[in-house]
Short mmCIF file of C-alpha atoms in Angstrom, two decimals:
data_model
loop_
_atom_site.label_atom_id
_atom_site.label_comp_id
_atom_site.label_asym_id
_atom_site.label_seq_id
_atom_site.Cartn_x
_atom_site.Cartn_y
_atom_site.Cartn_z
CA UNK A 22 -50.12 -13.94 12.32
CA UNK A 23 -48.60 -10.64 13.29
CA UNK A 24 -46.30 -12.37 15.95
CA UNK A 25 -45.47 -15.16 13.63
CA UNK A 26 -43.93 -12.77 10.73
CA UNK A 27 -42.03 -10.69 13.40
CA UNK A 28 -40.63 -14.01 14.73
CA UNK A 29 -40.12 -14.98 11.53
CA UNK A 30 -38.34 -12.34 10.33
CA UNK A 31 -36.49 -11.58 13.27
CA UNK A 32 -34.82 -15.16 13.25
CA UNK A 33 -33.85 -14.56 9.40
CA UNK A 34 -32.51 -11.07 10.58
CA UNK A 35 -30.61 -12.87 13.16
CA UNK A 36 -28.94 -15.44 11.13
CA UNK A 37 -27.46 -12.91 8.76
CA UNK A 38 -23.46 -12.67 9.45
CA UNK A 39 -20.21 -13.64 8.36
CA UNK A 40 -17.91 -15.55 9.30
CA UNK A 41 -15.49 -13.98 11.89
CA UNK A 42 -12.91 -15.12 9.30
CA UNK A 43 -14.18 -12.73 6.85
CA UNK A 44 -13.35 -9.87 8.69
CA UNK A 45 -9.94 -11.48 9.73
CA UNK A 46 -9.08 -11.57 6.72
CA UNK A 47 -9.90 -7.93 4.95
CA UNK A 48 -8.14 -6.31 8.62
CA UNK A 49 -4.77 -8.52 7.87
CA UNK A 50 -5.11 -7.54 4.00
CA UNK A 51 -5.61 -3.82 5.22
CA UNK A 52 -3.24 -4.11 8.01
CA UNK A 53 -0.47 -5.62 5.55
CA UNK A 54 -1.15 -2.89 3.40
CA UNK A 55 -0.31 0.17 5.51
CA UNK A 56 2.63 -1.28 6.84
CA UNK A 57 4.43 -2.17 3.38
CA UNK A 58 2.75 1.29 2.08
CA UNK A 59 6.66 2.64 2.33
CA UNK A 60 7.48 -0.11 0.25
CA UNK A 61 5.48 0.01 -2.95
CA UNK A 62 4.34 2.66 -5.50
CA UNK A 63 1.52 4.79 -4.75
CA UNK A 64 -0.74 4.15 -7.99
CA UNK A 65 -0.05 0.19 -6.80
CA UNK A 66 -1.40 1.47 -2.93
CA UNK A 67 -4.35 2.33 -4.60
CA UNK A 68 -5.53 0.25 -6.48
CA UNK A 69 -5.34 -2.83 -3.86
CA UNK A 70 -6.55 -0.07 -1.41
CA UNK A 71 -9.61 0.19 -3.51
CA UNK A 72 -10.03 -3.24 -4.12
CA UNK A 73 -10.07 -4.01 -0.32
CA UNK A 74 -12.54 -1.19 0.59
CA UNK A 75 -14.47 -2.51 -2.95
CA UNK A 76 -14.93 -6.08 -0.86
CA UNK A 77 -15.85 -4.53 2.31
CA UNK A 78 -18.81 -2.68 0.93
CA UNK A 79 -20.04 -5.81 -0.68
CA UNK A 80 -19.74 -7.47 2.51
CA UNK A 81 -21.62 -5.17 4.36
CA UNK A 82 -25.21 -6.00 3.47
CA UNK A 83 -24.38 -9.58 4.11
CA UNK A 84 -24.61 -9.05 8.26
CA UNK A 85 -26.83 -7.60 11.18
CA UNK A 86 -24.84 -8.38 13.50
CA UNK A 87 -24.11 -4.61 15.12
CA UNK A 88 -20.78 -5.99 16.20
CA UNK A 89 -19.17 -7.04 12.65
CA UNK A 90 -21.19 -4.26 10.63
CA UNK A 91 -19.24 -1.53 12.95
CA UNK A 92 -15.78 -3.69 12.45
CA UNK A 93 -16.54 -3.08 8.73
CA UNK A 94 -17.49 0.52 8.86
CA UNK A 95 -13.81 0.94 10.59
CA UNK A 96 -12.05 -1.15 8.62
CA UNK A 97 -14.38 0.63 5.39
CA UNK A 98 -12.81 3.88 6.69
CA UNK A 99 -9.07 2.84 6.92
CA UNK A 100 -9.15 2.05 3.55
CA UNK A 101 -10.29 5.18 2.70
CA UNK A 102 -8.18 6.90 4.88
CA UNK A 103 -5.43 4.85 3.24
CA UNK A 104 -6.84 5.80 -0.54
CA UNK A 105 -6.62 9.26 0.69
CA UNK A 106 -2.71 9.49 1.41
CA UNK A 107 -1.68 7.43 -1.87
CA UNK A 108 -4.01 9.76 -3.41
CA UNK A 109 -2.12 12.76 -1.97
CA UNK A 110 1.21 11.02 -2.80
CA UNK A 111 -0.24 11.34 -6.28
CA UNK A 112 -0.53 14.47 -6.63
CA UNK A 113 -4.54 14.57 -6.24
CA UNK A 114 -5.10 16.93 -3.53
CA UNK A 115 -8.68 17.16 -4.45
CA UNK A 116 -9.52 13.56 -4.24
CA UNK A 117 -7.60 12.73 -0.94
CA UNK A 118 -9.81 15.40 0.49
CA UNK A 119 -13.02 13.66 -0.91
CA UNK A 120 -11.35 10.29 0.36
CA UNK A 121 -10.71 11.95 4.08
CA UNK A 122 -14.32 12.89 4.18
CA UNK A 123 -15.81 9.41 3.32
CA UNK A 124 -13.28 7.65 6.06
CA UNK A 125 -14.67 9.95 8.56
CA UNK A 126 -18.44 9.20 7.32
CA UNK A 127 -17.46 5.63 7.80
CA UNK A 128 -16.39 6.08 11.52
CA UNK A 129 -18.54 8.72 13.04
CA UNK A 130 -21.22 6.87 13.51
CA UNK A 131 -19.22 4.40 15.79
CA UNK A 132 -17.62 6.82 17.26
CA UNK A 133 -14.04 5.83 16.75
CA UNK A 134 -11.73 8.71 17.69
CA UNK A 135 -8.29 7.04 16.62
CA UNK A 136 -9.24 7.26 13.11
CA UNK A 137 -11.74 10.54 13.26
CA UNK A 138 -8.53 12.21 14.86
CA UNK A 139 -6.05 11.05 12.05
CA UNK A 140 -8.56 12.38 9.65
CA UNK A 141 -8.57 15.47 11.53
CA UNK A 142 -4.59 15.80 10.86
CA UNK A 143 -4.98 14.88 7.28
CA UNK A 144 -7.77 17.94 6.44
CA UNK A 145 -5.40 19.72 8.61
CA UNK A 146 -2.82 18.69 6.30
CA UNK A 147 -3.98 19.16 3.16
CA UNK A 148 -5.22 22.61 3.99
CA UNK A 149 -1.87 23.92 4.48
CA UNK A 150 -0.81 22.92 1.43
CA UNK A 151 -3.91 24.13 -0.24
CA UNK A 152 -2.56 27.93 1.36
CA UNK A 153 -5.72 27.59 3.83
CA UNK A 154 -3.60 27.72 6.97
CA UNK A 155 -6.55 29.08 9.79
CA UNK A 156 -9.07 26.30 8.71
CA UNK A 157 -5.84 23.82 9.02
CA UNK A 158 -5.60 25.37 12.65
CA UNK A 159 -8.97 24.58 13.45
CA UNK A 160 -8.66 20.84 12.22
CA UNK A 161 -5.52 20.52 13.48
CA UNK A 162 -7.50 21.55 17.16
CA UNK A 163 -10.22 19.52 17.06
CA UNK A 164 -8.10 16.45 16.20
CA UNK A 165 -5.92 17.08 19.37
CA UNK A 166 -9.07 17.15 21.39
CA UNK A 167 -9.32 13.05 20.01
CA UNK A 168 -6.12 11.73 20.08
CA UNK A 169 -5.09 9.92 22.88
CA UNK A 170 -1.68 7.70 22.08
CA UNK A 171 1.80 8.99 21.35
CA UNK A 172 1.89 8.94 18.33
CA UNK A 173 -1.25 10.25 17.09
CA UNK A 174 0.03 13.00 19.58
CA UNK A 175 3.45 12.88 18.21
CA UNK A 176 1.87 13.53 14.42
CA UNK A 177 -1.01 16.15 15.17
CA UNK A 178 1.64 18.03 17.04
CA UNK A 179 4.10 18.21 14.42
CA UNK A 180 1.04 19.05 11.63
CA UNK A 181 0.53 21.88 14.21
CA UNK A 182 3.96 23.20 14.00
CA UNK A 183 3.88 23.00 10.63
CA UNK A 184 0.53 25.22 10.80
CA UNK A 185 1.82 27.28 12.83
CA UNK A 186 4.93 27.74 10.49
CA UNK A 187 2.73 28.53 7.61
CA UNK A 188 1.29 31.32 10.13
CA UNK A 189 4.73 32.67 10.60
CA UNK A 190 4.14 31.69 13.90
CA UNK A 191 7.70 30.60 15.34
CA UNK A 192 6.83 30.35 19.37
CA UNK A 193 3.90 28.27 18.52
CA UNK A 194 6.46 26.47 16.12
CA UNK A 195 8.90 25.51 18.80
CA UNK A 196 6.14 24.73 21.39
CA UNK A 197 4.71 22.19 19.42
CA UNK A 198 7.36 20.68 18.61
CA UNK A 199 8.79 20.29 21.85
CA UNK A 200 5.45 19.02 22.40
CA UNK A 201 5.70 16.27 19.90
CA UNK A 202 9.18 15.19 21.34
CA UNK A 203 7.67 14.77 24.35
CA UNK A 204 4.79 12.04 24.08
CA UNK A 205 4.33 9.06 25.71
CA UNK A 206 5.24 6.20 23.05
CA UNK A 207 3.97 3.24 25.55
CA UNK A 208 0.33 4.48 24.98
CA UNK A 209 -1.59 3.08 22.44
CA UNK A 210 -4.44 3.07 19.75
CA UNK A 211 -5.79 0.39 17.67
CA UNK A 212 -5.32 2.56 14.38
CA UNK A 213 -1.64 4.49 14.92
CA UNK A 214 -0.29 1.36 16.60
CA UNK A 215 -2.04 -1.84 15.85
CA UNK A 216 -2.90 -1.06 12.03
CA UNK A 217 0.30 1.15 12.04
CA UNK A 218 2.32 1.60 8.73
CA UNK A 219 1.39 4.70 6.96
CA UNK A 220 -1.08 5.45 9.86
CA UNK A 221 1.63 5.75 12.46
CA UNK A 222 4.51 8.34 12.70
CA UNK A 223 7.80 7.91 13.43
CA UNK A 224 10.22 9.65 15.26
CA UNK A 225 12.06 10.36 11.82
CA UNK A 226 8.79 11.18 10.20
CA UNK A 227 8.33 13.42 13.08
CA UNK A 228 12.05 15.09 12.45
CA UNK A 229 11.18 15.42 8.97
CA UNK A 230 7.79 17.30 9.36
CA UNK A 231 10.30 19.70 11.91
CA UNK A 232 13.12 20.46 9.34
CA UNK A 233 9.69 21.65 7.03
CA UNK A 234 8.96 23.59 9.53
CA UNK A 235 12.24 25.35 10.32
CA UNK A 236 11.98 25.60 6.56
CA UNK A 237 8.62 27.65 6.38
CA UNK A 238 10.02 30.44 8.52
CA UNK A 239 13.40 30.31 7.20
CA UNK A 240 15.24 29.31 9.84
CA UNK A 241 18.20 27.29 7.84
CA UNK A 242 20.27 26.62 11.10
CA UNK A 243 17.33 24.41 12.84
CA UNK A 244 16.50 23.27 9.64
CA UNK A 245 19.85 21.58 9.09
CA UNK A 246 20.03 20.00 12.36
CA UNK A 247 15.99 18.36 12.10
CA UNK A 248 17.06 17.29 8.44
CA UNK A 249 19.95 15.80 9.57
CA UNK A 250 18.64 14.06 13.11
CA UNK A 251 15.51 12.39 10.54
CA UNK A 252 17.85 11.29 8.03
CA UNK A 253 19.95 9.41 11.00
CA UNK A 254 16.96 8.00 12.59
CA UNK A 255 16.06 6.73 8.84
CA UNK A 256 19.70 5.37 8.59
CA UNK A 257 18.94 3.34 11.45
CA UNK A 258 16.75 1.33 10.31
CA UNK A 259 16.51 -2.42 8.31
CA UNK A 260 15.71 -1.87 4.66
CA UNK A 261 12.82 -3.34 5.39
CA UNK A 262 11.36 -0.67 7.79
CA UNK A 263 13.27 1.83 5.82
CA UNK A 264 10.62 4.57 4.57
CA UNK A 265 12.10 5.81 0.99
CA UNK A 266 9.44 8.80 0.90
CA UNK A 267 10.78 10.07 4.39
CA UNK A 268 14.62 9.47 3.53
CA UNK A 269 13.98 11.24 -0.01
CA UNK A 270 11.56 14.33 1.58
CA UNK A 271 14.45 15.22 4.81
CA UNK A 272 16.79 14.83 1.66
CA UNK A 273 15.02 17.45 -0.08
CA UNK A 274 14.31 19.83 3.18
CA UNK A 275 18.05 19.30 3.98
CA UNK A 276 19.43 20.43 0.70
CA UNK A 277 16.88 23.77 0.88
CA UNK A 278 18.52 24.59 4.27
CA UNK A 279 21.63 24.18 3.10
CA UNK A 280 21.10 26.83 -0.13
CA UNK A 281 19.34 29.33 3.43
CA UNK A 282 22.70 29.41 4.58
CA UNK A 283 24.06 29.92 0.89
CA UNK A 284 26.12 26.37 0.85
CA UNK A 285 25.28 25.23 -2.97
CA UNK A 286 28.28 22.94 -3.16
CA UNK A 287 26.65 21.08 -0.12
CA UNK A 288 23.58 21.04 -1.24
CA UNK A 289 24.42 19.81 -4.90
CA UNK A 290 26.27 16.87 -3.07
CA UNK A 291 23.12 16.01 -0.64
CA UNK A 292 20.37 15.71 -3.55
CA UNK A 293 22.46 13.08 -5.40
CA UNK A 294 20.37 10.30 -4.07
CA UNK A 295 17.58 11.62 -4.94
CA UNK A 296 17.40 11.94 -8.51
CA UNK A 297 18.44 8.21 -8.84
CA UNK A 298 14.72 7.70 -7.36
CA UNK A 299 12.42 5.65 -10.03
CA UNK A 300 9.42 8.09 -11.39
CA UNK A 301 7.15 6.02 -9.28
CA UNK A 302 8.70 6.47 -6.27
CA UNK A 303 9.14 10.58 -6.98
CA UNK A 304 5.32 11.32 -4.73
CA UNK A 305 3.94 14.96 -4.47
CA UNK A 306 5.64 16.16 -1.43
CA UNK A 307 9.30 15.17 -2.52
CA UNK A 308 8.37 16.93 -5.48
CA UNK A 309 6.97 20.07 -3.82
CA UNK A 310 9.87 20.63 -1.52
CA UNK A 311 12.13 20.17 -5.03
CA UNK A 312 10.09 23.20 -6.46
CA UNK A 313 11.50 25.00 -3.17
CA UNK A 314 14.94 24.41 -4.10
CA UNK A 315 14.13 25.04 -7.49
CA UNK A 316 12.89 28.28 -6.64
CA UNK A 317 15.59 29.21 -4.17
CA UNK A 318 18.11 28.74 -6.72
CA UNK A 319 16.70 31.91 -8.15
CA UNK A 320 17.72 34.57 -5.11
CA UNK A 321 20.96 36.91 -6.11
CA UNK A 322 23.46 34.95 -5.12
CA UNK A 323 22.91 32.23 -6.37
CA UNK A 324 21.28 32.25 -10.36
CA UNK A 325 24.38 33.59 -11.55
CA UNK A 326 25.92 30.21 -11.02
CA UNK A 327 26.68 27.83 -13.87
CA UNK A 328 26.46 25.12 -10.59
CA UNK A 329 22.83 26.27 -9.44
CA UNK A 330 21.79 26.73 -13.24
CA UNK A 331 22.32 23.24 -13.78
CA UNK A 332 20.96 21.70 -10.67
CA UNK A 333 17.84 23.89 -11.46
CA UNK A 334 17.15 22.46 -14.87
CA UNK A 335 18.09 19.25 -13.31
CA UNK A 336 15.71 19.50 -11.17
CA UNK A 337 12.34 20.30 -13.46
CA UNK A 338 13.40 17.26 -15.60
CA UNK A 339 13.06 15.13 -12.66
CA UNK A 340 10.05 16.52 -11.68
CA UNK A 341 7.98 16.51 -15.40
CA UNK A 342 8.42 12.67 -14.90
CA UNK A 343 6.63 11.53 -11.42
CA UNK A 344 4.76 9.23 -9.83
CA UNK A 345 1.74 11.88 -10.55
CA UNK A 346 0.94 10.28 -13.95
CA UNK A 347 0.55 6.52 -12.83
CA UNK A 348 -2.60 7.91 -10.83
CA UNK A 349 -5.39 5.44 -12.11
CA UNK A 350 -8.19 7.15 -13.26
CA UNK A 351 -5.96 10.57 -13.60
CA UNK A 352 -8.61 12.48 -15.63
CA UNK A 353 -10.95 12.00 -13.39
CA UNK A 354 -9.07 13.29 -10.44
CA UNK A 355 -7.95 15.95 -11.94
CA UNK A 356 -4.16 15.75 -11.23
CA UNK A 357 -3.05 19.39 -10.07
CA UNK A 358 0.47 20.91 -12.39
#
């Protein structure tokens, strides 16, 4: 009787899957997802994000199979990982750190380093921001230990220069950087690569994160020149591929180097594109790096112009309305000022 239940139950055990279908079809929704994420709204990245990782949890009971239940504990964790940067976008530091966490708990128990090492950069990320530089160090480290393609290189490097930068750290600054530039693109990962999108990281995403750097240890001239090189590499692209938040961010970065080496009539002239950007479209980090030019307007020499007063009131009008309140569920995340 014994043997006959185990048999029994075994068989039933055995003829629990899906379709392979099934899990074609939430990777291609996923996949689709990061790769137009430059393309859409945040608040509208979340909520399909959270409606794909919604039907991938309901899914999950529904197999034993050990190979499709770990393609769905991945492809659970992606779109967490994914929740967590629209989340950050947002302006809800607090729950893309929560998010971060639950993509990891998704993937370490298969063990898939692509994805634990991009969740490395983003705690390493969002610490620096947060003003917790040394713990961003030791994410930051950890995640290099992972990563083996060029462009989760590529990224952790430049989230290490801009740790480093927060450090005041400028040897480690240009190391790293020079480090990023020099990754092997023809190695890759099924996460960075193959999902790609907002998991990957361009070379003008990469110039970007430098001219921040530059930035943090005020270092206008090399800050100019990576501003400039990402906003060419952006230029270069089809609308299509075109990433608005990078464009908008090295717009921003470039117009705070430009007031470092006291040039306000420059820097007036470069942020014109960017207040024509629709509220949705105006994510945390553009809006960060506009409270650094907001606040640099301030030194001596320049506050006492009519030029700089404007562009500074200018500038907290644009940022009171932001994609920050189309958060769904913004009480409950707790949307930071």
């Amino acid at each position: 009787m014994t043997a006959h239940d185990a048999a029994s139950h075994a068989g039933d055990a055995a003829s629990m899957s899906l379709t392979p279908e099934t899990i074609s079809l939430l990777r291609t929704q996923l996949r689709g997802l990061a790769r137009t994420y430059h393309q859409k709204p945040a608040a509208e990245i979340f909520v399909k994000a959270r409606s794909i990782r919604d039907t991938i949890e309901r899914r999950m009971p529904l197999t034993h199979r050990p190979g499709q239940s770990s393609e769905l504990f991945l492809l659970a964790g992606q779109a967490c990982a994914l929740l967590a940067s629209a989340a950050f976008d947002l302006g809800s530091q607090d729950a893309s750190e929560t998010l971060t966490m639950a993509a990891l708990a998704y993937v370490r128990p298969i063990d898939h380093a692509p994805l634990i090492a991009w969740c490395g950069g983003n705690l390493a990320l969002l610490a620096y921001w947060d003003g917790r530089p040394a713990e961003a160090l030791e994410h930051v480290k950890a995640a290099q230990g992972l990563a083996t393609s060029g462009t989760a290189k590529r990224r952790l490097h430049s989230i290490a220069a801009r740790t480093y930068a927060h450090l005041g750290d400028p040897d480690r600054v240009q190391y790293e950087l020079q480090a990023a530039e020099q990754v092997d693109p023809d190695i890759r990962d099924d996460h960075h690569d193959d999902m790609g999108g907002e998991f990957g990281f361009s070379v003008e995403r990469a110039a970007m994160s430098a001219g921040s750097s530059w930035l943090l240890i005020q270092d206008g001239a090399n800050a100019v020149q990576a501003s400039t090189r990402a906003l060419g590499l952006v230029q270069t692209r089809t609308p299509e591929q075109r990433s608005v938040k990078v464009e908008m961010e090295a717009t921003a970065d470039l117009a705070l180097a430009q007031l470092l080496n006291a040039d306000l009539a420059a820097a007036i002239a470069t942020l014109g594109p960017v207040f024509d950007l629709p509220p949705e479209q105006r994510v945390d980090g553009l809006l960060s790096r506009l409270l650094g030019v907001r606040n640099q307007l301030t030194v001596p020499a320049l506050h006492r112009h009519n030029e700089a007063v404007e562009l500074g009131h200018h500038i907290e009008g644009f940022r009171r309305d932001s994609a920050r309140s189309t958060l769904p569920g913004a009480p409950r995340y707790q949307l930071g000022s």
